[in-house]
XYZ file of N, CA and C in Angstrom:
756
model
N 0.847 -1.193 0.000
C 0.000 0.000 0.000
C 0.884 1.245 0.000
N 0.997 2.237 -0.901
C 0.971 3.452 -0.340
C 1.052 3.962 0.188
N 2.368 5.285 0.619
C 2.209 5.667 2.098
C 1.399 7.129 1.784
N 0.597 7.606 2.817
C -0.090 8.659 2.618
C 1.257 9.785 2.674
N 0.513 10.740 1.195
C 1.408 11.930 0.837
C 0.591 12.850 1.679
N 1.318 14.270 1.577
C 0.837 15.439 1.599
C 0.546 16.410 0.782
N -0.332 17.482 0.955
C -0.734 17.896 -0.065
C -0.909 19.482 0.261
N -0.203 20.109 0.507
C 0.197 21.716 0.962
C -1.414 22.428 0.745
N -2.183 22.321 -0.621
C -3.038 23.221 -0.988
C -4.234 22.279 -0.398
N -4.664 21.413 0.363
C -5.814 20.901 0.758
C -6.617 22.234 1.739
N -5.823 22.702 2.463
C -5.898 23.701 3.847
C -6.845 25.081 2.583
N -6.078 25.309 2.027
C -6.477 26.435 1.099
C -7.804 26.535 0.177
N -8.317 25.215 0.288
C -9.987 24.610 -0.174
C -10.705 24.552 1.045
N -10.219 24.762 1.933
C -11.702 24.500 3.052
C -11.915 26.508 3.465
N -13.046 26.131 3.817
C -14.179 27.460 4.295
C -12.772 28.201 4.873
N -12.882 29.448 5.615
C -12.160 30.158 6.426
C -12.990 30.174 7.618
N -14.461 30.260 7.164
C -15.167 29.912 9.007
C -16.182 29.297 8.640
N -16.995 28.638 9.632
C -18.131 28.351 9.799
C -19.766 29.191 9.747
N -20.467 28.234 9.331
C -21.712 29.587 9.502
C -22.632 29.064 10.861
N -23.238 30.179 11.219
C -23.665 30.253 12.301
C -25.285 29.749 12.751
N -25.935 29.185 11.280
C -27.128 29.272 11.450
C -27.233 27.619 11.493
N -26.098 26.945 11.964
C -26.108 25.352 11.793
C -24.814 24.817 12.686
N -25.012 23.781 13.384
C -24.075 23.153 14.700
C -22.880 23.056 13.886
N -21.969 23.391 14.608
C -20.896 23.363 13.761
C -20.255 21.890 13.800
N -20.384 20.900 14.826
C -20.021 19.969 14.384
C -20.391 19.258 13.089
N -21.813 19.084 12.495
C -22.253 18.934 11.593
C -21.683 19.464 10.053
N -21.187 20.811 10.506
C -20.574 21.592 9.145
C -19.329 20.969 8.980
N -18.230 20.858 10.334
C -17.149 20.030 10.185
C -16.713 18.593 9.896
N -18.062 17.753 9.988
C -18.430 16.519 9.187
C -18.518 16.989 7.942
N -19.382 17.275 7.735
C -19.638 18.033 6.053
C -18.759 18.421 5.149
N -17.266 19.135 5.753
C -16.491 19.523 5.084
C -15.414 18.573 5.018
N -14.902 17.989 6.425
C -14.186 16.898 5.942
C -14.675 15.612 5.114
N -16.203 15.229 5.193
C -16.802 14.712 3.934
C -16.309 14.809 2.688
N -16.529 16.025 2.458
C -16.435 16.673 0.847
C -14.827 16.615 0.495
N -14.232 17.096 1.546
C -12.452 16.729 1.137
C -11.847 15.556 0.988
N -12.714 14.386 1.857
C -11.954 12.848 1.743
C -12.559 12.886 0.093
N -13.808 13.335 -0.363
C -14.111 12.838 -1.199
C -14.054 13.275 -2.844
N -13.145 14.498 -2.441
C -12.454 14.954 -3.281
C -10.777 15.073 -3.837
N -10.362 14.472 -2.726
C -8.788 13.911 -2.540
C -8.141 12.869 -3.503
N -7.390 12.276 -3.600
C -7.363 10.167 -3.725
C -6.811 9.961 -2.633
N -7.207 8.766 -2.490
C -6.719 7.739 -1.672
C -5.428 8.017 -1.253
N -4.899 7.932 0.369
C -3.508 8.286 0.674
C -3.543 9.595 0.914
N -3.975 10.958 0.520
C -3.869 12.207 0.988
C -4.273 12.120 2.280
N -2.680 12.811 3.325
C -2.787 13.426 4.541
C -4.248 14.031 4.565
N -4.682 14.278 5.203
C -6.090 15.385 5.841
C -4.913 16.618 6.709
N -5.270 17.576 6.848
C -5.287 18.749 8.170
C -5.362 18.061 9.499
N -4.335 18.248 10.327
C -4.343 17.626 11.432
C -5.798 18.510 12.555
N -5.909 17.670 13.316
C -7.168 17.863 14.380
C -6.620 19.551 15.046
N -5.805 19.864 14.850
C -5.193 21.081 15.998
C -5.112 22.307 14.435
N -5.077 21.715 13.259
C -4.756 23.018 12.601
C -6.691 23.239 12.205
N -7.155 22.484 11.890
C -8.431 22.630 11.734
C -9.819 22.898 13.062
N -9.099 22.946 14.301
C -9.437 23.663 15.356
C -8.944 25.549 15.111
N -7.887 25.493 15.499
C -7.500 26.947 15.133
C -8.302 27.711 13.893
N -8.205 26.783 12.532
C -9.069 27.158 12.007
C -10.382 27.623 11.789
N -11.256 27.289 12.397
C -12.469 27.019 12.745
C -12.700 27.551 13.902
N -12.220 28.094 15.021
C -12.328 28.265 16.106
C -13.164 27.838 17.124
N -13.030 26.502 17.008
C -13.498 25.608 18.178
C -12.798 24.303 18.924
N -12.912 23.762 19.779
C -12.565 22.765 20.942
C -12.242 21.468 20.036
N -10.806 21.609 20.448
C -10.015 20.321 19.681
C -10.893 19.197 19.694
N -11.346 18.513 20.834
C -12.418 17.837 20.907
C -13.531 17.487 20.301
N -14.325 18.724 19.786
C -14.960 18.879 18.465
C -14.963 18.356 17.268
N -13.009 18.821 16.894
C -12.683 18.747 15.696
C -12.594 16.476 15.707
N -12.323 15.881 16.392
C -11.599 14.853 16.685
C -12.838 14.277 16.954
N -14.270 14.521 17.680
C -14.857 14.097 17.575
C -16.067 13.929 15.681
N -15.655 14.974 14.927
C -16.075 14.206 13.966
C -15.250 13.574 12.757
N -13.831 13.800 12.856
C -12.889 12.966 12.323
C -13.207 11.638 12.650
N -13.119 11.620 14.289
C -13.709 9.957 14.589
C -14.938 9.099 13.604
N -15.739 10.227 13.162
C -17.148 9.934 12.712
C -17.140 9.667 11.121
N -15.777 10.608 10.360
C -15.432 10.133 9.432
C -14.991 8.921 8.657
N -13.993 8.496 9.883
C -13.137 7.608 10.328
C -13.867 5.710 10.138
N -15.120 6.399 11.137
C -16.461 5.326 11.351
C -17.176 5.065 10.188
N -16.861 6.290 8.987
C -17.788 5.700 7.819
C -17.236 5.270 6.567
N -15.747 4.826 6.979
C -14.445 4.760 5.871
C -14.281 5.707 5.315
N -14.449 6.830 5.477
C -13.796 7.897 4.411
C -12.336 8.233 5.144
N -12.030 8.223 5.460
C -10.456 8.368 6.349
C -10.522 6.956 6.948
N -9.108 7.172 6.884
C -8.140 6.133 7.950
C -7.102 6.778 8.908
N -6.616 6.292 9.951
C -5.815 6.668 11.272
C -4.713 5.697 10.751
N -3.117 6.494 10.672
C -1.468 5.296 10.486
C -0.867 6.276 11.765
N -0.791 4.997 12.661
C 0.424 5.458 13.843
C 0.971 6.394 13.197
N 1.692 7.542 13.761
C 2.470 8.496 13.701
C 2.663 9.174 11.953
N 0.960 8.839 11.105
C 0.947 9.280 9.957
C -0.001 9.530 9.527
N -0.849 10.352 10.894
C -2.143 11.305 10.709
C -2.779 10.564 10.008
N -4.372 11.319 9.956
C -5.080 10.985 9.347
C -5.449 10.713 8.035
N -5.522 9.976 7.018
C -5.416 10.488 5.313
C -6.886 9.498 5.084
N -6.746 10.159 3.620
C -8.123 9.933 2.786
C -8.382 7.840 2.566
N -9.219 7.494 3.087
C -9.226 5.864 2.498
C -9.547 5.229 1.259
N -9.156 4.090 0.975
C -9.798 4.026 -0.368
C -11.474 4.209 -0.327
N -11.872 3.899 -1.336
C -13.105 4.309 -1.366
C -14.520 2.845 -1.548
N -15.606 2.915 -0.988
C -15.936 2.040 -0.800
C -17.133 1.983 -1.912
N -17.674 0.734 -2.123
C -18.685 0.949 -3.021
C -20.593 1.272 -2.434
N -20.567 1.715 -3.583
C -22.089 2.283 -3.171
C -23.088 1.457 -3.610
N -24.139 1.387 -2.717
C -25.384 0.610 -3.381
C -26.763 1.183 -3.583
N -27.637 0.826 -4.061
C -28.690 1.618 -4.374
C -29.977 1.130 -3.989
N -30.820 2.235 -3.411
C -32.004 2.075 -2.380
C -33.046 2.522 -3.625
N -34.707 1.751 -3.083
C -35.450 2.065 -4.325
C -36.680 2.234 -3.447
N -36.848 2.617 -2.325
C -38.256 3.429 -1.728
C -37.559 4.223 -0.492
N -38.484 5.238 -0.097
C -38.308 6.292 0.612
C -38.939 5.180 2.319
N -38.541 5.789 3.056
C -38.862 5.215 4.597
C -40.299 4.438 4.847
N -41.275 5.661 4.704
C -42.813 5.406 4.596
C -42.755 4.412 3.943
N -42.476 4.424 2.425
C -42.964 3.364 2.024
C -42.285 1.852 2.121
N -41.287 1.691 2.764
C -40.503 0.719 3.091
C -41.213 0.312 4.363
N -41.654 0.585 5.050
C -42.225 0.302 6.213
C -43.640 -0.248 6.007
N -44.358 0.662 5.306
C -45.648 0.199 4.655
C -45.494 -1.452 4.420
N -44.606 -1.290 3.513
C -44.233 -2.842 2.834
C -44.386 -3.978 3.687
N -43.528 -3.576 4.710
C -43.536 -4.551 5.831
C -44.420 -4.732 6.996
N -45.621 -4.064 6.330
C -46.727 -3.904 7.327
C -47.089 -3.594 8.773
N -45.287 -2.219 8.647
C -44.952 -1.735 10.294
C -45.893 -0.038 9.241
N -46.605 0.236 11.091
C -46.849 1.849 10.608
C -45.884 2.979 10.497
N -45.520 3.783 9.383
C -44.465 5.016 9.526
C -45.059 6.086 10.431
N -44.176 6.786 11.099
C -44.110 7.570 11.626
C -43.182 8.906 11.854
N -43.022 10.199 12.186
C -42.220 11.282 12.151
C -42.182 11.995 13.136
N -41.088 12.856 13.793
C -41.492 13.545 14.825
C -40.549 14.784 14.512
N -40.932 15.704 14.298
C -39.912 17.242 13.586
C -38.704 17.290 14.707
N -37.838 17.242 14.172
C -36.573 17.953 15.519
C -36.320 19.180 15.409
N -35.890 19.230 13.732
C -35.265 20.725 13.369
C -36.166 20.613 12.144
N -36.554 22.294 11.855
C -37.289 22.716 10.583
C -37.169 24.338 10.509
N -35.700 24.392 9.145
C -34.952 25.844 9.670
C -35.175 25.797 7.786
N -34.715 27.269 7.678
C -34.844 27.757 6.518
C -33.403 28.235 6.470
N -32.718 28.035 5.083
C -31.169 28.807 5.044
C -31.168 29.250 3.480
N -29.913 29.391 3.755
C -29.157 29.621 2.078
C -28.619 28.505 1.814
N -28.115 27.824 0.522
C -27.416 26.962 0.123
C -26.046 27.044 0.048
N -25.101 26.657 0.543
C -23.656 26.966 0.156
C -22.962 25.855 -0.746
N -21.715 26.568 -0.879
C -21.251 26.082 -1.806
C -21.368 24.591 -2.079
N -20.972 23.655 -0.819
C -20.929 22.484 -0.472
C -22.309 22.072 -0.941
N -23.679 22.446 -0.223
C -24.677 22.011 -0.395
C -25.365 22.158 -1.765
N -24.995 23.551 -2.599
C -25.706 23.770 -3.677
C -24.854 22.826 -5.102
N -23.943 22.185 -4.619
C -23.517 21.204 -5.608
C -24.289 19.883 -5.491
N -24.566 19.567 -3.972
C -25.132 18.566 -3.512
C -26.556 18.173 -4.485
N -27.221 19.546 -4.224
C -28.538 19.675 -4.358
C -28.469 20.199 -6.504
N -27.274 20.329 -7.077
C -27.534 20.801 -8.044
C -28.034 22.084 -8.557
N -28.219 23.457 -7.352
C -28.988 24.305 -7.622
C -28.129 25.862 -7.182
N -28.177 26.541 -7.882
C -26.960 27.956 -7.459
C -27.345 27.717 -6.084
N -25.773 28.084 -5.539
C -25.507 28.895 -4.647
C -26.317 30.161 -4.035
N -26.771 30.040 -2.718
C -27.824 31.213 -2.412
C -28.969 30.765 -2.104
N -29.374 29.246 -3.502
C -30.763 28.826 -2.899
C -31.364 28.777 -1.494
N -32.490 29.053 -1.329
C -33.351 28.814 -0.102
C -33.780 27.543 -0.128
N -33.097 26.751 0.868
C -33.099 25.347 1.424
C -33.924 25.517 2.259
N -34.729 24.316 2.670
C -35.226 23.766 3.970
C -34.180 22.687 4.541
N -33.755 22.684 5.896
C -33.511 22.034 6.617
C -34.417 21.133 7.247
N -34.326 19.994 7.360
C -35.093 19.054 8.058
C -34.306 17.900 9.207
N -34.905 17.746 10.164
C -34.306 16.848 10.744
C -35.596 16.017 11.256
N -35.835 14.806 11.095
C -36.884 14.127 11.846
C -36.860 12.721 12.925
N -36.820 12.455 13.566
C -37.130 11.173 14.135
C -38.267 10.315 13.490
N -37.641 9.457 12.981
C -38.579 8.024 12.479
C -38.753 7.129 13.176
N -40.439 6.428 13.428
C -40.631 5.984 13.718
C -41.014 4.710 13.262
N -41.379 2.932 13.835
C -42.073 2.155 13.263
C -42.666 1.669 13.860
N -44.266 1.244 14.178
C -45.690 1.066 15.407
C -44.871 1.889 16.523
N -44.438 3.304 16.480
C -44.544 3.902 17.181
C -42.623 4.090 18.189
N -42.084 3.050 18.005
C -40.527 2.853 18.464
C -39.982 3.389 17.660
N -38.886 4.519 18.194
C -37.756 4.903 17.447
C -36.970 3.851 16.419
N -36.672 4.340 14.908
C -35.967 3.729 14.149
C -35.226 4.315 13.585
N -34.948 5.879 12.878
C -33.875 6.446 12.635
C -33.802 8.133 12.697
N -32.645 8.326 12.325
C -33.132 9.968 12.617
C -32.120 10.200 11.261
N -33.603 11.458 10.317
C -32.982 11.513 8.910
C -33.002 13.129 8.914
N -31.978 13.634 8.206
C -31.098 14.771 8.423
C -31.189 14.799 7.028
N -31.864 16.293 6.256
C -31.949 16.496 4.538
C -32.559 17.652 4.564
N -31.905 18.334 3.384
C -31.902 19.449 3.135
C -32.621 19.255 1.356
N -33.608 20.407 1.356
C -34.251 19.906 -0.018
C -34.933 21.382 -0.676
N -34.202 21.531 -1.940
C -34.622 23.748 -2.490
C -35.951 23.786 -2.301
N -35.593 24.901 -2.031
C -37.715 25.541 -2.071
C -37.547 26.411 -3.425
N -36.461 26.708 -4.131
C -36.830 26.878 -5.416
C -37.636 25.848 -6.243
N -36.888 24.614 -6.088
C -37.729 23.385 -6.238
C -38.640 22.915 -6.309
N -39.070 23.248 -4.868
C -40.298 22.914 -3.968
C -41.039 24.130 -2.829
N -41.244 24.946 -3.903
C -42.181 25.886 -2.985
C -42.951 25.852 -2.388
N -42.812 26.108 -0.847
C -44.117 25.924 -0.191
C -43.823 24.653 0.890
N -42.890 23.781 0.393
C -42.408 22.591 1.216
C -42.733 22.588 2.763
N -41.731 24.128 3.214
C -41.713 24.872 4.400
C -42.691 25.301 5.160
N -43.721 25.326 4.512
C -45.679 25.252 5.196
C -45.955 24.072 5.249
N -45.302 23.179 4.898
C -46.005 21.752 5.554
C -45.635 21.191 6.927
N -46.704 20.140 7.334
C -46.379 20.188 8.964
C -45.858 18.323 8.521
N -44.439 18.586 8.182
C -43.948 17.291 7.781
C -43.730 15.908 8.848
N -44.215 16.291 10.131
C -44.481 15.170 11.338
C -45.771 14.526 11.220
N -46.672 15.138 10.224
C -47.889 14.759 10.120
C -48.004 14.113 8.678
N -47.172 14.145 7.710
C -47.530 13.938 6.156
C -45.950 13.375 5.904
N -45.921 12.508 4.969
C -45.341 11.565 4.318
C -44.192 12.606 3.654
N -43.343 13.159 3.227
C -42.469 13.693 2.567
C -42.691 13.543 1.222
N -42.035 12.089 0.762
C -42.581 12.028 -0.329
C -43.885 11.415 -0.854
N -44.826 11.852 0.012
C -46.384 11.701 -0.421
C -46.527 12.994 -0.808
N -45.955 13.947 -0.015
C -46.308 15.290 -0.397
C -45.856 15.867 -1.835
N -43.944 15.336 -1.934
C -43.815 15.860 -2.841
C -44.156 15.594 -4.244
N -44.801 14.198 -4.131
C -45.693 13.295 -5.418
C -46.890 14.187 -5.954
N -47.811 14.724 -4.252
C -48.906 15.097 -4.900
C -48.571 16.700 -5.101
N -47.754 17.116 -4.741
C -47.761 18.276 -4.744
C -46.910 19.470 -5.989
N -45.881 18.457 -6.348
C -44.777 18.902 -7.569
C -44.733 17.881 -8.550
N -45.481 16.179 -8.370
C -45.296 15.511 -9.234
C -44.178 14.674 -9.103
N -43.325 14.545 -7.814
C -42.052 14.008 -7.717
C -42.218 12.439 -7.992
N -41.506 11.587 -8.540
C -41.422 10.083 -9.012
C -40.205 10.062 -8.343
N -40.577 8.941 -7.168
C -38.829 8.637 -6.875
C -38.205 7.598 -7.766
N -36.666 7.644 -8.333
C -36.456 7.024 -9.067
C -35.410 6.133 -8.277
N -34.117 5.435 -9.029
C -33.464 4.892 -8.048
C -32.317 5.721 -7.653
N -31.719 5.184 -6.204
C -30.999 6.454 -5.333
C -29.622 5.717 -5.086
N -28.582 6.441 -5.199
C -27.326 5.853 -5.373
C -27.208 6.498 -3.694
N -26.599 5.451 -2.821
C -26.054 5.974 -1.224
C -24.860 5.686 -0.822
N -24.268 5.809 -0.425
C -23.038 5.706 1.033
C -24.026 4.853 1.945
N -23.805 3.670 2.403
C -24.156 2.784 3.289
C -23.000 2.506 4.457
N -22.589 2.723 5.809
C -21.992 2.406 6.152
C -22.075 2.172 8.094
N -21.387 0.915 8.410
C -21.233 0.935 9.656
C -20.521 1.648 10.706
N -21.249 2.031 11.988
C -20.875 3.182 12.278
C -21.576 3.593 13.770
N -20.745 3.883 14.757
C -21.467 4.284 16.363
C -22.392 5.565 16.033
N -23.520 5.811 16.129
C -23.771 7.219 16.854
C -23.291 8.402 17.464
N -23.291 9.568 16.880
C -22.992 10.576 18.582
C -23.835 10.156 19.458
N -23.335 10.230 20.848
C -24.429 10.135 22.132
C -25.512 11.023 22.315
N -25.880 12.158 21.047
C -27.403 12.608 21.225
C -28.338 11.793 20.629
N -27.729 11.415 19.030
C -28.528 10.793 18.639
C -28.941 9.209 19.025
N -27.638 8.787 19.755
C -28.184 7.537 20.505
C -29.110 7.822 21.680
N -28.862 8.934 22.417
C -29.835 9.212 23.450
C -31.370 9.255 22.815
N -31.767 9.721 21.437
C -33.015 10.128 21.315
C -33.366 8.818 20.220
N -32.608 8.193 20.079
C -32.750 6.673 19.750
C -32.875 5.780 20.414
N -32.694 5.586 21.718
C -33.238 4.599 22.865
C -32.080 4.022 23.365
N -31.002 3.689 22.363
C -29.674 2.950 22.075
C -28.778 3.461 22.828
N -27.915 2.164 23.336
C -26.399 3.144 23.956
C -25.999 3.390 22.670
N -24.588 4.202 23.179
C -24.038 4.744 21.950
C -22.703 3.876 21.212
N -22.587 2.701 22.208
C -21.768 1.512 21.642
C -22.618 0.689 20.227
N -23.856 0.758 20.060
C -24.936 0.235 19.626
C -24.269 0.581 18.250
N -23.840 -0.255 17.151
C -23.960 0.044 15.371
C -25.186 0.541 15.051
N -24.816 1.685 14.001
C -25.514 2.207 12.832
C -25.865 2.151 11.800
N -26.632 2.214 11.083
C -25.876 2.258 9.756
C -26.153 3.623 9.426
N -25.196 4.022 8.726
C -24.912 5.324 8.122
C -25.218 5.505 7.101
N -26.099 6.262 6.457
C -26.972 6.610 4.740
C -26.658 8.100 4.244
N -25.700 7.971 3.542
C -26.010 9.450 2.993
C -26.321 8.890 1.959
N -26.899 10.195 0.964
C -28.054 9.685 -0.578
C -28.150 11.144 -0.933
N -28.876 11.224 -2.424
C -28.977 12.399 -2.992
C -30.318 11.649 -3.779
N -31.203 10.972 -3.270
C -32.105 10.897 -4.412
C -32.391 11.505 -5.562
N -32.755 10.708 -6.352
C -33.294 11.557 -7.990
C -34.794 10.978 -8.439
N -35.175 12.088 -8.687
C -36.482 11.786 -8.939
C -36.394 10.653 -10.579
N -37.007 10.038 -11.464
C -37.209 9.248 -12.333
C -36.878 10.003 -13.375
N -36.497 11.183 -13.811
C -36.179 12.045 -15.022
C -34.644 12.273 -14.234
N -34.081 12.129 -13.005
C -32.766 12.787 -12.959
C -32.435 13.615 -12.242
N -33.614 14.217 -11.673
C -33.287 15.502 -11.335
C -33.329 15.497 -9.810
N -32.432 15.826 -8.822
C -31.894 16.067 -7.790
C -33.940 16.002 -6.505
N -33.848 15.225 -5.607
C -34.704 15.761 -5.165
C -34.299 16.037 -3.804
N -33.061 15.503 -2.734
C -32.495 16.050 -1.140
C -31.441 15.341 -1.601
N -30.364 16.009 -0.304
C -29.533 15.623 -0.064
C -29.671 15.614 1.350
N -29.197 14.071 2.028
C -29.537 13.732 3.394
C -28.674 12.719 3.725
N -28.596 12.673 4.977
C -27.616 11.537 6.183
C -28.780 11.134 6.469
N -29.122 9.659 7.167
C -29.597 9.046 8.074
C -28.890 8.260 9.032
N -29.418 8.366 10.269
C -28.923 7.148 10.912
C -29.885 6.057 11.302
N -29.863 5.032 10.995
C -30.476 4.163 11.190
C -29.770 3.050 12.201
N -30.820 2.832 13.022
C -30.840 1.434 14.442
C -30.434 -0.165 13.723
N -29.426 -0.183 14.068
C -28.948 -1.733 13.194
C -29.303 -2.678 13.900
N -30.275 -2.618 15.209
C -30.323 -3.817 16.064
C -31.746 -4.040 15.321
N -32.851 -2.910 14.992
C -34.162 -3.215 14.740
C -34.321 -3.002 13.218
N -33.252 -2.436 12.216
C -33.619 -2.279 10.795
C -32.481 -3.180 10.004
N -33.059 -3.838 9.433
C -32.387 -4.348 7.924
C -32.990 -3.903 6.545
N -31.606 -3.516 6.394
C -31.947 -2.714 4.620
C -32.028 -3.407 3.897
N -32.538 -3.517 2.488
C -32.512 -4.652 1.683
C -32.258 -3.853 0.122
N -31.464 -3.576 0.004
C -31.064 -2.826 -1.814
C -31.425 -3.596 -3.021
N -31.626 -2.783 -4.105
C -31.153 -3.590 -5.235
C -30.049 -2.958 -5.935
N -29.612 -3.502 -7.097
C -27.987 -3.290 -7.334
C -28.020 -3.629 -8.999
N -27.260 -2.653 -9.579
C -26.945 -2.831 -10.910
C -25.284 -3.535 -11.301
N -25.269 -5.406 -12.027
C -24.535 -5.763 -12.022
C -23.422 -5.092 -12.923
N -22.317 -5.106 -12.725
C -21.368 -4.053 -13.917
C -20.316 -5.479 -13.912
């Protein structure tokens, strides 16, 4: 294998600060996200102490979502050779939204709003989402339920250029994509994800029932509606003791 290089101009691609209208641990997942996944394989990362200074927050912080990176293979840890980018893992592809996966299995869906914020799109996100820079996003965060027991907590951001009006719905009460079917015409098509094993932070295990030793599985996704076109970009975490995923997969 390869020993991880360095790469002087990595430091010179990330933000200069954080924004304020979102936890910053979350943004610092987000960004070291986007850098493992813009790197190759073997690139050093920014050590935990220069990307504190940077950022101006608690080393601890920074190290606690490296760890989280770490947990979803996008980085790897070499004794005395920092953190660097991992190879890369393969992706598989999901073909119904929560509700209706649950339906299937003749458990009732359920939602409970955590967060429901309105922003701008940045750079990071408006590539995500496919849509300039500036867009007015909805933030969503929900607790999922199945006959009523916690099952995951899904984290997605989705344009209201897009989807006007999204942001007046009382989405703890209505299906997401029931709404956005009847409401814009959305067809979910099939969804390419990041699947991966992975601990919890201890909030979201706290509001998951779970210790926080308990596996995850980890979902990020960008669904596309059946023509192509971008419909969220979202993390989930899902309870690996009470959910099994079941994909389908295009042979290559």
């Amino acid at each position: 294998m390869a020993r991880p290089r360095n790469n002087p101009g990595d430091l010179a691609e990330l933000p200069t600060e954080l924004r304020t209208d979102r936890p910053k641990g979350d943004q610092i997942r987000e960004i070291l996200e986007t850098l493992t996944r813009s790197l190759t394989a073997g690139t050093v990362l920014p050590s935990e102490r220069v990307l504190a200074e940077r950022f101006g927050v608690a080393r601890m912080t920074v190290r606690q979502e490296v760890d989280r990176v770490v947990a979803e293979g996008l980085a790897a840890r070499r004794p005395g050779g920092g953190t660097f980018v991992a190879e890369p893992r393969p992706a598989q592809m999901l073909t119904s939204s929560f509700s209706q996966d649950m339906r299937a299995r003749g458990i009732t869906p359920g939602a409970k709003v955590l967060e429901h914020t309105v922003a701008t799109a940045d750079e990071t996100l408006a590539a995500e989402l496919e849509e300039p820079v500036g867009t007015p996003v909805l933030h969503l965060v929900r607790l999922r339920t199945a006959d009523g027991e916690p099952m995951a907590i899904e984290r997605t951001s989705l344009s209201l250029r897009r989807y006007p009006g999204l942001d007046e719905l009382d989405l703890g009460e209505v299906s997401l994509y029931d709404s956005l079917s009847t409401h814009w015409g959305v067809t979910l098509g099939m969804v390419s994800a990041s699947i991966v094993a992975a601990p919890p932070d201890p909030a979201d295990a706290e509001i998951l029932g779970i210790a926080p030793t308990v596996p995850c599985l980890i979902i990020t996704s960008a669904p596309r509606t059946a023509s192509g076109v971008v419909i969220e970009f979202g993390r989930s975490v899902y309870r690996s003791d009470r959910y099994d995923l079941t994909v389908a997969y295009r042979a290559t």
